[in-house]
GROMACS .gro file of C-alpha atoms in nm:
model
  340
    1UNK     CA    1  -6.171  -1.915  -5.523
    2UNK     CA    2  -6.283  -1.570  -5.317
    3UNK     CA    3  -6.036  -1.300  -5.343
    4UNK     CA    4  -6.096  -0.997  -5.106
    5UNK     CA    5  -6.128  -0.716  -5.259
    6UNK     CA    6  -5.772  -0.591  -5.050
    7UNK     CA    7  -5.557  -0.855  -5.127
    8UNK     CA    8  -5.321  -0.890  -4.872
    9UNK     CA    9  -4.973  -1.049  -4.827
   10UNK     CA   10  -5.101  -1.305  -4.679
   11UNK     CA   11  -5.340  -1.378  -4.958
   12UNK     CA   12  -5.037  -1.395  -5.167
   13UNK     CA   13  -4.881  -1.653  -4.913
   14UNK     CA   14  -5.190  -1.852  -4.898
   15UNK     CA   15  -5.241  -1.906  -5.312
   16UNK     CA   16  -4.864  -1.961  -5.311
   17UNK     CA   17  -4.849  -2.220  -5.073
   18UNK     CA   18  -4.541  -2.021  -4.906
   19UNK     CA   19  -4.453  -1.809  -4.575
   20UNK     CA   20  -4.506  -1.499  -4.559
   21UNK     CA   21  -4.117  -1.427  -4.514
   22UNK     CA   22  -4.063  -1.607  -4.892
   23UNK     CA   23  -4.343  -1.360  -5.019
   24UNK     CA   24  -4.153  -1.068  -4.888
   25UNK     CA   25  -3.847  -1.222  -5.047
   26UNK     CA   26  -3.962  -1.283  -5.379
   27UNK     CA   27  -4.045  -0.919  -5.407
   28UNK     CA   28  -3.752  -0.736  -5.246
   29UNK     CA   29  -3.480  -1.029  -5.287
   30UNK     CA   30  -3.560  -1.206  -5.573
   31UNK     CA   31  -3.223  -1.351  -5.596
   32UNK     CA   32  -3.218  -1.509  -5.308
   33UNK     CA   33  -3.561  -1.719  -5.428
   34UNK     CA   34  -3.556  -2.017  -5.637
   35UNK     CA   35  -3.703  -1.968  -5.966
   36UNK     CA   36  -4.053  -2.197  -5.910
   37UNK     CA   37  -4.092  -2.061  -5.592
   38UNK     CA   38  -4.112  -1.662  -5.771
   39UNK     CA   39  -4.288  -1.757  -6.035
   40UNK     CA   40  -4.587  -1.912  -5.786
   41UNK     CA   41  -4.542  -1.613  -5.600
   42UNK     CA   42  -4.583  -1.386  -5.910
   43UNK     CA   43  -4.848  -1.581  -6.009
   44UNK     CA   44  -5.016  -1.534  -5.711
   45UNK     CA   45  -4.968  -1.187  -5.736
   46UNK     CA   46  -5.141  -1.173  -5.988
   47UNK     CA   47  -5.478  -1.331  -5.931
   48UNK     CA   48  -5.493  -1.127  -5.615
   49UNK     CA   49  -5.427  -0.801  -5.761
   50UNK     CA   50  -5.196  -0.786  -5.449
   51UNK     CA   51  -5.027  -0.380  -5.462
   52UNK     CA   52  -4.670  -0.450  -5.354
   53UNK     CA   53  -4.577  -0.081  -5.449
   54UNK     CA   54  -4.353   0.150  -5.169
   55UNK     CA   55  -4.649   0.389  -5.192
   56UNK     CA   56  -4.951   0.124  -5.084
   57UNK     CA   57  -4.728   0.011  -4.779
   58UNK     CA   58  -4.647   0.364  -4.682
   59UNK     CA   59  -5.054   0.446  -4.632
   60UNK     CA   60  -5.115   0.087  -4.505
   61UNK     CA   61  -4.828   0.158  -4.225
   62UNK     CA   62  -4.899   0.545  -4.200
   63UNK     CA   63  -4.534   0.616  -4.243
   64UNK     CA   64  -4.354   0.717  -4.589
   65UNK     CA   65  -4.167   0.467  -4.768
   66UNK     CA   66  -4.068   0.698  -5.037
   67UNK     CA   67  -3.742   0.907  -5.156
   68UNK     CA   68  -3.811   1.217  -5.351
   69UNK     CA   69  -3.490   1.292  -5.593
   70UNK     CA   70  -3.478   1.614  -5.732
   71UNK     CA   71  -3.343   1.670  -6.036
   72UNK     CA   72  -3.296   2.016  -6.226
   73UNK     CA   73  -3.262   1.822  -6.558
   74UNK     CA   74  -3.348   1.454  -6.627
   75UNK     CA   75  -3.247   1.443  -6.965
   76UNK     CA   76  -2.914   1.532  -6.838
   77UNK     CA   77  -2.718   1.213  -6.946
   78UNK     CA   78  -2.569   1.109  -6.663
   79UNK     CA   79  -2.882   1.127  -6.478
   80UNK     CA   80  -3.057   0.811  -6.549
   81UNK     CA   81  -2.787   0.568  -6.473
   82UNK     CA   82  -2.724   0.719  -6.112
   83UNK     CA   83  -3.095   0.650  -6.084
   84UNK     CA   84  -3.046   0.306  -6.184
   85UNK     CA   85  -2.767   0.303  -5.836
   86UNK     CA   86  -3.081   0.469  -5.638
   87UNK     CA   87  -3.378   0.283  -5.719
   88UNK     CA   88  -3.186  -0.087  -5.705
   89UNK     CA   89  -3.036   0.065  -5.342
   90UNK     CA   90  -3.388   0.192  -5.231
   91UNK     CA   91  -3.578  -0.119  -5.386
   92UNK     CA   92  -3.350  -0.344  -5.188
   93UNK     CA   93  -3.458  -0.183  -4.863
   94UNK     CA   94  -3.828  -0.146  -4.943
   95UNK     CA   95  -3.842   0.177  -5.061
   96UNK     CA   96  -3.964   0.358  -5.380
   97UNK     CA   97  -3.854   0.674  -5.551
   98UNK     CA   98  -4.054   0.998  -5.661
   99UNK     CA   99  -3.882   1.168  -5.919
  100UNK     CA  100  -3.915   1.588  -5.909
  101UNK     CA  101  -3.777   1.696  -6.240
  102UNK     CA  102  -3.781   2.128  -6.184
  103UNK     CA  103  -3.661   2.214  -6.505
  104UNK     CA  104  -3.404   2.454  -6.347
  105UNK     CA  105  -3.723   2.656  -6.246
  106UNK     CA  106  -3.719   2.769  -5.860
  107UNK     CA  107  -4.056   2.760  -5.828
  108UNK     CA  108  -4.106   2.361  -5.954
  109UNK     CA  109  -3.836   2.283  -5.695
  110UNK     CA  110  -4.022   2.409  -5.418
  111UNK     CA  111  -4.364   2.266  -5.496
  112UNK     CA  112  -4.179   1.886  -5.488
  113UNK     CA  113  -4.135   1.981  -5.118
  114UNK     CA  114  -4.509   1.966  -5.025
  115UNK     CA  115  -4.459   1.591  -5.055
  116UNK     CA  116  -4.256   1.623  -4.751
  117UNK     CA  117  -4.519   1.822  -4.575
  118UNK     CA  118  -4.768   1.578  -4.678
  119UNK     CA  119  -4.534   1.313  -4.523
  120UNK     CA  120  -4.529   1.121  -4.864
  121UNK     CA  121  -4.163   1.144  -4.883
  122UNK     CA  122  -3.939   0.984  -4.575
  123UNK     CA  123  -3.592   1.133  -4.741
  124UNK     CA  124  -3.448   1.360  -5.032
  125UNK     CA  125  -3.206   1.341  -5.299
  126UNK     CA  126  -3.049   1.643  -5.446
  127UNK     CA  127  -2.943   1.673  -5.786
  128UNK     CA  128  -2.929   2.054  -5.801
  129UNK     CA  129  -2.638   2.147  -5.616
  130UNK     CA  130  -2.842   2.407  -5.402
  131UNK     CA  131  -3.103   2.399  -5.129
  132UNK     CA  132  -3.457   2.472  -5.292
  133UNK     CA  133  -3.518   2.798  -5.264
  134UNK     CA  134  -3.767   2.909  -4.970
  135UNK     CA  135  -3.766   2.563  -4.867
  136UNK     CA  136  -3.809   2.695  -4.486
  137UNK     CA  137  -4.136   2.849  -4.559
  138UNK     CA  138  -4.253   2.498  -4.694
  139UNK     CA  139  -4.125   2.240  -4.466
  140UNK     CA  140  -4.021   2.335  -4.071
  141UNK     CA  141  -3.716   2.099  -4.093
  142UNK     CA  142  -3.562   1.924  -4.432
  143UNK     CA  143  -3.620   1.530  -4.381
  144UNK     CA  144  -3.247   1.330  -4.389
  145UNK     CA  145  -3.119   1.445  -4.734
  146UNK     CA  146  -2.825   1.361  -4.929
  147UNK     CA  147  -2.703   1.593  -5.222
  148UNK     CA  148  -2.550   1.349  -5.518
  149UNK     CA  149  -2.346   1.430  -5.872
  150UNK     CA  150  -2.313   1.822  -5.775
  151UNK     CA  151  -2.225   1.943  -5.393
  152UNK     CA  152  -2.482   2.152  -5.208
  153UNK     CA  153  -2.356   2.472  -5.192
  154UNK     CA  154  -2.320   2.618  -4.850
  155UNK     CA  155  -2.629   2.318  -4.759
  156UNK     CA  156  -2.480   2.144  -4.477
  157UNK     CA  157  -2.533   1.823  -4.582
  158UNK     CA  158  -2.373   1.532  -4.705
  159UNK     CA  159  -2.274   1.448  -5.055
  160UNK     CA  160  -2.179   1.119  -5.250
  161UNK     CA  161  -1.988   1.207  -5.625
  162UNK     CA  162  -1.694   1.158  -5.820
  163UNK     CA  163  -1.362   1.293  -5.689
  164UNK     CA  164  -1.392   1.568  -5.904
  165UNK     CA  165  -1.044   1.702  -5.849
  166UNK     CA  166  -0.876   1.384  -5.923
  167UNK     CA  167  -1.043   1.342  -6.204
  168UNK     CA  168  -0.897   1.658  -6.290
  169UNK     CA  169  -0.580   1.613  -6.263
  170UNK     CA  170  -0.555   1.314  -6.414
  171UNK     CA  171  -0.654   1.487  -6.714
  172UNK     CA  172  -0.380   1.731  -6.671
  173UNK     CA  173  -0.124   1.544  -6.589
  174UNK     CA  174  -0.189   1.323  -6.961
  175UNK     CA  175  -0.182   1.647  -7.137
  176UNK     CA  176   0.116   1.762  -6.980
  177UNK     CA  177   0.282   1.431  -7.061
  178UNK     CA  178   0.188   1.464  -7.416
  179UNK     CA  179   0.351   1.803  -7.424
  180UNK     CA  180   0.097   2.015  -7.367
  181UNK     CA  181   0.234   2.337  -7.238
  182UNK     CA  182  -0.104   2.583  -7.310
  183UNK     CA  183  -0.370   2.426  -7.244
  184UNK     CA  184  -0.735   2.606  -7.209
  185UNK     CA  185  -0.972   2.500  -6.968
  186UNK     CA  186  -1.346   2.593  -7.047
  187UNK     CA  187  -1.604   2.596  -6.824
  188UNK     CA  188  -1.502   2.763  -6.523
  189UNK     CA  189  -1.760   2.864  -6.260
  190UNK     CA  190  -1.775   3.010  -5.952
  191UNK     CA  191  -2.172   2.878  -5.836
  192UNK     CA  192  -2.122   2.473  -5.954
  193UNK     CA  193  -1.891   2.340  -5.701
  194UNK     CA  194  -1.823   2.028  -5.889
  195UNK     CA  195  -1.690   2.261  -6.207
  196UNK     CA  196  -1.497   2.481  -5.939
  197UNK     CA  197  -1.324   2.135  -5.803
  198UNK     CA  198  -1.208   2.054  -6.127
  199UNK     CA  199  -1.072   2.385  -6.196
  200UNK     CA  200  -0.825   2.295  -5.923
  201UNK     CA  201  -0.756   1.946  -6.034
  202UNK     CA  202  -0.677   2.162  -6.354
  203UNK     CA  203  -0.422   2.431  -6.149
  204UNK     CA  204  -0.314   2.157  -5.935
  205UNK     CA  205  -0.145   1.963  -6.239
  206UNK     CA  206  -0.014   2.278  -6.437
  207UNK     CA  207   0.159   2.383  -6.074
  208UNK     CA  208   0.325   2.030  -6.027
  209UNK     CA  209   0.470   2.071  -6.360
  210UNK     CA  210   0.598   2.385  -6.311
  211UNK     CA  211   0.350   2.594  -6.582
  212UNK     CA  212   0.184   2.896  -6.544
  213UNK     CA  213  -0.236   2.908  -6.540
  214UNK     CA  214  -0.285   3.154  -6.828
  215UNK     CA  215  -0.590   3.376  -6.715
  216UNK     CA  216  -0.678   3.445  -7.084
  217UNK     CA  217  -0.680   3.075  -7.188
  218UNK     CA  218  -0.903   3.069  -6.859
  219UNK     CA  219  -1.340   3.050  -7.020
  220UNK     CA  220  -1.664   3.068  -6.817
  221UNK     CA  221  -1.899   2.840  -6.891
  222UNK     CA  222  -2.233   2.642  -6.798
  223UNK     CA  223  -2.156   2.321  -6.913
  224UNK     CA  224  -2.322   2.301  -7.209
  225UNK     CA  225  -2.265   2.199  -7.576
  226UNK     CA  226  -2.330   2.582  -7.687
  227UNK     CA  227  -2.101   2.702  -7.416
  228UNK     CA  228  -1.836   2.523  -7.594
  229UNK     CA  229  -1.867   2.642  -7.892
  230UNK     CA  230  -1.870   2.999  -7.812
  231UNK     CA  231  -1.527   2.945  -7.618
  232UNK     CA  232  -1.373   2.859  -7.937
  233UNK     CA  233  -1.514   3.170  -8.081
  234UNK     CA  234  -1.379   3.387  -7.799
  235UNK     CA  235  -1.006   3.232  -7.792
  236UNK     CA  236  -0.992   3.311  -8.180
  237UNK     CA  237  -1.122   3.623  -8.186
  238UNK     CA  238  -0.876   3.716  -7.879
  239UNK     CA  239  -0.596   3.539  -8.124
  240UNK     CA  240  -0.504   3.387  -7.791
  241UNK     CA  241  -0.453   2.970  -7.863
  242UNK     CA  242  -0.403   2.676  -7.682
  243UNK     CA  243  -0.282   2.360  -7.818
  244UNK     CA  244  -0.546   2.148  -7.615
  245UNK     CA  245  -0.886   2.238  -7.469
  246UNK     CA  246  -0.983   2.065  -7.112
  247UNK     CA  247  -1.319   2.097  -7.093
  248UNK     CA  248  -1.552   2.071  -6.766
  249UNK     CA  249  -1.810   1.825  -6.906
  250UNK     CA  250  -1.843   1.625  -7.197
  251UNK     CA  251  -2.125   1.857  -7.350
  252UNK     CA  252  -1.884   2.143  -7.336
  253UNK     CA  253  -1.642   1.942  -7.517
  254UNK     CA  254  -1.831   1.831  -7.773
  255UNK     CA  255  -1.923   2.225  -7.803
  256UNK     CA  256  -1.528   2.291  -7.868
  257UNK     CA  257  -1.492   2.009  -8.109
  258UNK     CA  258  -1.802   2.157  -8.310
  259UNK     CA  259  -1.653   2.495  -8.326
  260UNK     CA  260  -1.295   2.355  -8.396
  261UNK     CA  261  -1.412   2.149  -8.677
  262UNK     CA  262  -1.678   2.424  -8.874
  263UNK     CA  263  -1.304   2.613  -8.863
  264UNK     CA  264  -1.162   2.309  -9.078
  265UNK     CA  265  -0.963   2.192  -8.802
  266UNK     CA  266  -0.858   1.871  -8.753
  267UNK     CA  267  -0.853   1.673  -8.384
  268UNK     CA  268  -0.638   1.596  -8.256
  269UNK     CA  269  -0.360   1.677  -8.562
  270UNK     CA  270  -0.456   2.068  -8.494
  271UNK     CA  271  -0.566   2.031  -8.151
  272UNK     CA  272  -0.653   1.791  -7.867
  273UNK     CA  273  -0.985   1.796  -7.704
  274UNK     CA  274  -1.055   1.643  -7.337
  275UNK     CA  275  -1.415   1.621  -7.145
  276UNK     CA  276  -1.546   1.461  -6.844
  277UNK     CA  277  -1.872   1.256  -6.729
  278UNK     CA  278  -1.818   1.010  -7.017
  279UNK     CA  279  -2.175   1.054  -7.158
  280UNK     CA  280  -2.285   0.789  -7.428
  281UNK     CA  281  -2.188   0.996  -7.684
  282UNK     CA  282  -1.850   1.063  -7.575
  283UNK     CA  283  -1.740   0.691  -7.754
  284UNK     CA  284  -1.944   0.775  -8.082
  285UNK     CA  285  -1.772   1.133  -8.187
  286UNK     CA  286  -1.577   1.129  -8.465
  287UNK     CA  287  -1.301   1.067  -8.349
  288UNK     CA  288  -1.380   0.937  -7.996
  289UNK     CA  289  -1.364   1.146  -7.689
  290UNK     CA  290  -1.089   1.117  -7.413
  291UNK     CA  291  -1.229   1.222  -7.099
  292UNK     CA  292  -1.339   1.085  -6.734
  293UNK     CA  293  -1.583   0.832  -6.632
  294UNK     CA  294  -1.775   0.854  -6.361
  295UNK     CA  295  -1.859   0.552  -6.172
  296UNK     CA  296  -2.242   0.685  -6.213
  297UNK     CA  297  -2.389   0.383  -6.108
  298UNK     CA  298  -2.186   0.334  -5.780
  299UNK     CA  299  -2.254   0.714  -5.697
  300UNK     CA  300  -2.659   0.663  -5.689
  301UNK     CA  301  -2.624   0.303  -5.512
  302UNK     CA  302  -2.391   0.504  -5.216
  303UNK     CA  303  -2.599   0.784  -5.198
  304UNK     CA  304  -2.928   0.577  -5.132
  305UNK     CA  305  -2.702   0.376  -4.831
  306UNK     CA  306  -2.610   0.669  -4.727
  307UNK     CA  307  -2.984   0.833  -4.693
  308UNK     CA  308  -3.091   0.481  -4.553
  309UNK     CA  309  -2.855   0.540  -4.285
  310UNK     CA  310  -2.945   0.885  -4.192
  311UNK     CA  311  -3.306   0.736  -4.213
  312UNK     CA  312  -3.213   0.516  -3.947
  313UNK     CA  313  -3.035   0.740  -3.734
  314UNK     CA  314  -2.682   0.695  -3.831
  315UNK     CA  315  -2.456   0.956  -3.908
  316UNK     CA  316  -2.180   1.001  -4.139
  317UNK     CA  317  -1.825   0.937  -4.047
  318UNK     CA  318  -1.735   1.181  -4.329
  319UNK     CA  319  -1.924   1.510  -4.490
  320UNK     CA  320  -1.853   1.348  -4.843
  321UNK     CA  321  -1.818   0.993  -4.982
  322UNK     CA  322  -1.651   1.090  -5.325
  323UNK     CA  323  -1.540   0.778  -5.546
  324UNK     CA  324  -1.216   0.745  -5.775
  325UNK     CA  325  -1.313   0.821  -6.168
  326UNK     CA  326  -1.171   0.635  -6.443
  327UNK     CA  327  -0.937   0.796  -6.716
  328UNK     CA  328  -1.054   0.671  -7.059
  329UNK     CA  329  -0.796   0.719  -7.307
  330UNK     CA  330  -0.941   0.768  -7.694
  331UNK     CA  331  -0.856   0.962  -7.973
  332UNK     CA  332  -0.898   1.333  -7.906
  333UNK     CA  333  -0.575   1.355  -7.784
  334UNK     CA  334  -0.207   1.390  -7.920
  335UNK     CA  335   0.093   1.573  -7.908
  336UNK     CA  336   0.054   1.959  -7.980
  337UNK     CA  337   0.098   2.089  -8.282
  338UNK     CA  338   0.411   2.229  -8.427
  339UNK     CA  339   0.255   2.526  -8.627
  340UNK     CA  340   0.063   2.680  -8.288
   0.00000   0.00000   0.00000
């Protein structure tokens, strides 16, 4: 049998003994194909050496069928399964993702944008929370782009997440209801909106329940697992102590339980601890972390529909799609103590 040397869809079609249309299916909707009729078209696939990849189509087509997602961190743990929600979204559509991972370095971020100039890239997805630095210098005019998991600040454009302030206050509000009167919140920040959000979740709750927002049980932070620590460090050497910590992330938390526990405290008997992402190892600390989950999947499959949209012209009804979080109840938290 002769195989051009380009293998083409039809090609594919041909070996297959199918239409072209059941081709296209079996590669972008192979749900909706019986399972003999994808396995002849894989197998076809793969005499023919047919490319079926977002990048071949874009040159064959001279127009980009790829997203580029940047991401200041992709070993940030919530990361990959928002991912997961853009690459099924994209796939479903025809599209393929390029992954910029900057390393929180400026420079990185704005080097990922010559695949814009280079039309390789139809759309972008922002992880970073921020516009890349000098981007006008590099690009004329930003493609459609959709900032996901942290708001652009001061971007202009839209922005699929968790209700951050919801999420929030639904921590407060359980603290409060286990008696929590003075609680610390660590991790305050004035440049990550997301953190800023659920610093008002955090006032929101202590307000409705008639408590005052102590400034000096009040920490900066960055959100990680060091950052936590160190606020534990602070509050005792200010003798200054809460009965519970609310925490911005689950990293920071983890960071407070570290420091709490190399002072031979016990959680929660001494004092409760609360995060929020719900990270993998939020289930697996000893003992298990109460905290919020974030419906991470959901985020990345909304955020691609949304850029798809914009892609195709349509705009947004509303600046932000933000999606309800889950509170997941474990065993950080009790009742305060009596000695504090």
């Amino acid at each position: 049998m002769s195989i051009p040397s380009s293998a083409t869809i039809e090609d594919v079609a041909r070996i297959a003994e199918v239409s072209i249309a059941t081709v296209s299916r079996a590669i972008h909707m192979p749900e909706k194909v019986a399972n003999s009729t994808r396995l002849k078209v894989h197998q076809a696939i793969a005499v023919t050496g047919y490319t079926t990849n977002a990048m071949a189509r874009s040159l064959r087509l001279g127009r980009s069928n790829m997203i580029l997602v940047v991401a200041p961190d992709i070993g940030d743990p919530n990361f990959s399964n928002i991912l997961v929600g853009l690459e099924n979204e994209a796939r479903a559509h025809g599209y393929g993702i390029l992954i910029g991972h900057t390393q929180n370095d400026a420079q990185r971020g704005l080097e990922y944008l010559k695949f814009l100039n280079s039309n390789q890239a139809a759309g972008l997805i922002l992880f970073t929370g921020i516009l890349p630095f000098g981007h006008q210098a590099m690009t004329a005019r930003l493609p459609p782009s959709v900032g996901v998991f942290e708001p652009i600040y001061n971007g202009g454009i839209p922005y699929v997440g968790v209700h951050d302030m919801a999420g929030a206050r639904k921590i407060a509000d359980m603290l409060i209801a286990e008696g929590h009167q003075r609680t610390a919140f660590i991790g305050d920040s004035r440049t990550r909106l997301a953190y800023s959000r659920r610093r008002a979740g955090f006032d929101e709750g202590m307000k409705a329940a008639g408590l005052a927002v102590l400034p000096s049980l009040i920490l900066d932070g960055d959100g990680t697992l060091e950052s936590g620590r160190l606020a534990v460090e602070q509050l005792f050497m200010r003798d200054t102590l809460p009965t519970a910590f609310m925490c911005v992330n689950d990293q920071t938390a983890i960071g407070v339980m570290i420091g709490l526990t190399a002072r031979g405290y016990d959680i929660p008997r001494d004092f409760s601890v609360t995060g929020f992402d719900d990270i993998p190892q939020a289930a697996f600390m000893s003992p298990a972390l109460t905290t919020i989950r974030q419906p991470r999947t959901s985020i990345g499959k909304h955020a691609m529909a949304l850029l798809l949209d914009l892609l195709e012209g349509r705009q947004p009804n509303e600046p932000e799609i933000l999606l309800s979080p889950d509170l997941i109840v474990r065993n950080s938290v009790s009742g305060p103590a009596r000695h504090l």
